[in-house]
Amino acid sequence: MNLLAIDTSTDTLFVAVQRGDAIWQHSGPGAQQSSAQLLPAIRQLMKEAGLSFAQLDAIAFGRGPGSFTGLRTACAITQGLAFAAKVPVLPVDSLLTVAEEARHLHGCTEVEAVLDARMHEVYHAAFCYVDGQWIEPEDFGLCAPEALQAAAGHAVAGNAQPVYPELLAPEARHVHAMPTATAMLRLAPALLAKGCAVPAEEALPRYIRDKVAKTTAEREAEKAAAAAASEAAS
């Protein structure tokens, strides 16, 4: 299977390309730098893998929750690449990706995935790994770090504990895990088998907070990112 995976939902940018059983990966500064860093990183990994965009089976992207700017960048570039290459896209929840990374790195099978939402809040969701697949909650939550209540036996995984070390579920086991692109690659086969792939125009973010109105500059930046991605894939 040939896949491209990207996540810009946090302050770290993750990109990975899979060709058969081989994987190439990149990580670097995200947040405001995502739009400038993402396309060059994608081009470099695709070159190293010897793949054209048209050879991809799908483009997986972290749809959030997470940084508004980062999610918009990921969606715009994913749409541009997918439209030009005529390949489907695979939206992957960033909290699910955190849970998978916690399983892979730390052996966790019961995970309260938590990401820093800033403004003294965290995104969170509980996941259980049963019979080789993740059981997901019906919805994700947003709360103050001191209000998080992790179920007994669940490890708290993500990037929020260093930000709120004394507030976030102090009695729970904590492990560091990020929504990496390689974790998305591990999740992709099961998600594709479940029919989660969608057309390029449905590469949309998942917001937990009320949607923030886009500024004119943000809309123009999204258009530019999509245009650049389309040109890169053609």
XYZ file of C-alpha atoms in Angstrom:
234
model
C 0.000 0.000 0.000
C 1.256 3.484 -0.921
C 0.228 6.226 1.493
C 1.064 9.800 2.420
C 0.187 10.902 5.965
C 0.393 14.394 7.446
C -0.500 15.923 10.804
C -0.245 19.604 11.716
C -2.681 19.621 14.640
C -0.005 20.451 17.243
C 3.178 22.501 17.487
C 5.035 19.658 15.745
C 4.661 18.875 12.053
C 4.610 15.176 11.132
C 4.843 13.723 7.613
C 5.320 10.114 6.541
C 5.245 8.209 3.257
C 4.720 4.472 2.956
C 5.620 2.445 -0.107
C 4.833 -1.200 0.476
C 6.515 -2.100 3.760
C 9.019 0.796 3.666
C 8.362 4.077 5.503
C 10.010 7.500 5.242
C 9.223 10.083 7.911
C 9.867 13.693 8.862
C 9.059 15.872 11.860
C 9.748 19.527 12.518
C 8.316 22.787 13.817
C 4.598 23.123 13.208
C 2.032 25.745 14.218
C 2.635 28.958 12.241
C 5.472 27.316 10.297
C 3.336 24.459 8.981
C 2.326 26.133 5.726
C 5.944 26.880 4.808
C 7.409 23.557 5.953
C 4.767 21.055 4.866
C 5.020 20.984 1.066
C 8.844 20.842 0.946
C 8.795 17.972 3.447
C 6.162 16.108 1.429
C 8.068 16.569 -1.828
C 11.314 15.344 -0.253
C 9.764 12.195 1.232
C 7.898 11.370 -1.974
C 11.180 11.747 -3.867
C 13.006 9.485 -1.411
C 10.241 6.892 -1.712
C 10.313 7.088 -5.506
C 6.574 7.727 -5.672
C 4.429 10.061 -7.714
C 1.256 11.429 -6.118
C -0.842 9.507 -8.644
C 0.615 6.261 -7.278
C -0.805 6.883 -3.809
C -3.727 4.785 -2.613
C -4.807 7.600 -0.296
C -3.629 10.724 1.525
C -4.240 10.507 5.268
C -4.405 13.689 7.315
C -4.975 14.563 10.945
C -8.346 16.279 11.000
C -8.104 17.391 14.622
C -9.049 18.509 17.097
C -6.068 20.804 17.360
C -4.583 24.078 16.197
C -7.056 25.939 13.983
C -4.315 27.248 11.721
C -2.613 23.852 11.543
C -5.821 21.992 10.706
C -6.713 24.444 7.955
C -3.243 24.090 6.469
C -3.436 20.283 6.492
C -6.889 20.287 4.907
C -5.982 22.807 2.205
C -2.814 20.990 1.165
C -4.490 17.575 1.348
C -7.317 18.807 -0.863
C -4.927 20.337 -3.386
C -2.786 17.221 -3.654
C -5.753 14.863 -3.794
C -7.639 16.867 -6.427
C -4.588 17.060 -8.691
C -3.588 13.416 -8.256
C -7.178 12.112 -8.261
C -6.722 10.050 -5.102
C -9.028 9.741 -2.060
C -8.324 11.266 1.319
C -8.484 9.584 4.729
C -9.440 11.837 7.667
C -7.937 10.544 10.930
C -8.873 11.888 14.349
C -5.798 13.291 16.068
C -6.822 11.917 19.480
C -7.137 8.424 17.988
C -3.644 8.868 16.560
C -2.379 9.793 20.045
C -3.935 6.611 21.456
C -2.270 4.508 18.750
C 1.104 6.111 19.406
C 0.695 5.400 23.143
C -0.022 1.759 22.350
C 2.950 1.514 20.019
C 5.451 3.249 22.308
C 4.213 2.280 25.757
C 1.966 -0.761 25.314
C -1.157 1.100 26.469
C -4.495 -0.490 25.568
C -6.732 1.774 27.664
C -5.958 5.397 26.874
C -7.331 8.805 27.765
C -5.884 10.754 24.838
C -5.335 14.411 25.702
C -4.023 17.318 23.640
C -3.374 20.843 24.827
C -6.125 23.114 23.494
C -4.534 26.260 24.950
C -6.597 28.890 26.776
C -6.356 26.609 29.849
C -8.281 23.784 28.179
C -7.553 20.306 26.828
C -9.138 18.096 24.186
C -9.727 14.555 25.419
C -11.292 11.190 24.585
C -11.114 7.663 26.018
C -10.101 4.723 23.794
C -9.826 0.966 24.373
C -7.833 -1.438 22.190
C -9.739 -4.720 21.879
C -9.061 -7.636 19.521
C -6.642 -5.644 17.409
C -8.770 -2.546 16.926
C -9.586 0.673 18.734
C -13.017 1.178 20.283
C -13.745 4.882 19.947
C -16.061 7.105 22.000
C -19.123 8.673 20.445
C -17.717 12.154 20.902
C -14.659 14.051 22.102
C -14.504 16.445 25.025
C -13.055 19.841 25.926
C -12.450 20.860 29.517
C -10.103 22.604 31.919
C -7.113 20.374 32.762
C -8.122 20.086 36.418
C -11.592 18.887 35.361
C -10.327 15.879 33.407
C -11.495 12.602 34.919
C -9.620 9.619 33.506
C -11.272 6.235 33.970
C -9.555 3.801 36.304
C -6.794 1.926 34.497
C -6.571 4.392 31.627
C -3.189 5.934 30.892
C -3.318 9.639 30.101
C -1.425 10.148 26.839
C -0.639 13.199 24.764
C 1.207 16.500 25.054
C -0.771 18.259 27.805
C 0.834 16.882 30.952
C 4.041 18.968 30.675
C 1.869 22.072 30.241
C -0.342 21.325 33.270
C 1.866 19.020 35.399
C 0.044 19.501 38.685
C -3.483 19.897 37.336
C -4.014 17.146 34.775
C -5.250 13.887 36.360
C -2.457 13.829 38.976
C -3.306 10.298 40.169
C -3.205 8.728 36.692
C -0.326 7.179 34.804
C 0.974 9.643 32.203
C 2.819 8.852 28.958
C 4.012 11.224 26.255
C 2.535 10.473 22.828
C 2.011 12.704 19.832
C -0.289 12.347 16.778
C 2.533 11.189 14.521
C 2.199 10.470 10.821
C 3.637 6.978 11.324
C 0.846 6.215 13.809
C -1.619 7.338 11.143
C -0.029 4.881 8.709
C -0.615 2.063 11.197
C -4.250 3.095 11.564
C -4.869 3.584 7.844
C -5.425 -0.023 6.677
C -8.252 -0.646 9.168
C -9.822 2.747 8.487
C -9.663 2.191 4.725
C -11.176 -1.275 5.151
C -14.052 0.321 7.092
C -14.733 2.666 4.185
C -13.531 5.856 5.888
C -11.852 7.271 2.759
C -13.679 10.258 1.244
C -13.363 12.479 -1.858
C -10.899 15.358 -1.772
C -13.578 17.994 -1.157
C -14.425 16.260 2.137
C -10.958 16.836 3.614
C -12.405 18.897 6.438
C -11.249 19.639 9.994
C -12.907 18.356 13.145
C -13.485 21.235 15.547
C -14.477 20.803 19.179
C -14.611 24.475 20.097
C -17.123 26.686 18.309
C -15.730 27.376 14.874
C -13.572 30.488 14.794
C -14.325 32.853 11.938
C -11.566 32.931 9.351
C -9.780 36.169 8.679
C -9.262 37.370 5.131
C -5.574 36.573 5.483
C -6.343 33.012 6.600
C -8.673 32.449 3.662
C -6.046 33.736 1.259
C -3.391 31.547 2.901
C -5.615 28.479 2.496
C -6.204 29.251 -1.183
C -2.468 29.680 -1.721
C -1.687 26.422 0.091
C -4.243 24.489 -1.951
C -2.969 25.992 -5.202
C 0.632 25.154 -4.317
C -0.328 21.603 -3.389
C -2.237 21.147 -6.630
C 0.746 22.369 -8.607
C 3.086 20.064 -6.672
C 0.955 17.013 -7.433
C 0.493 17.745 -11.127
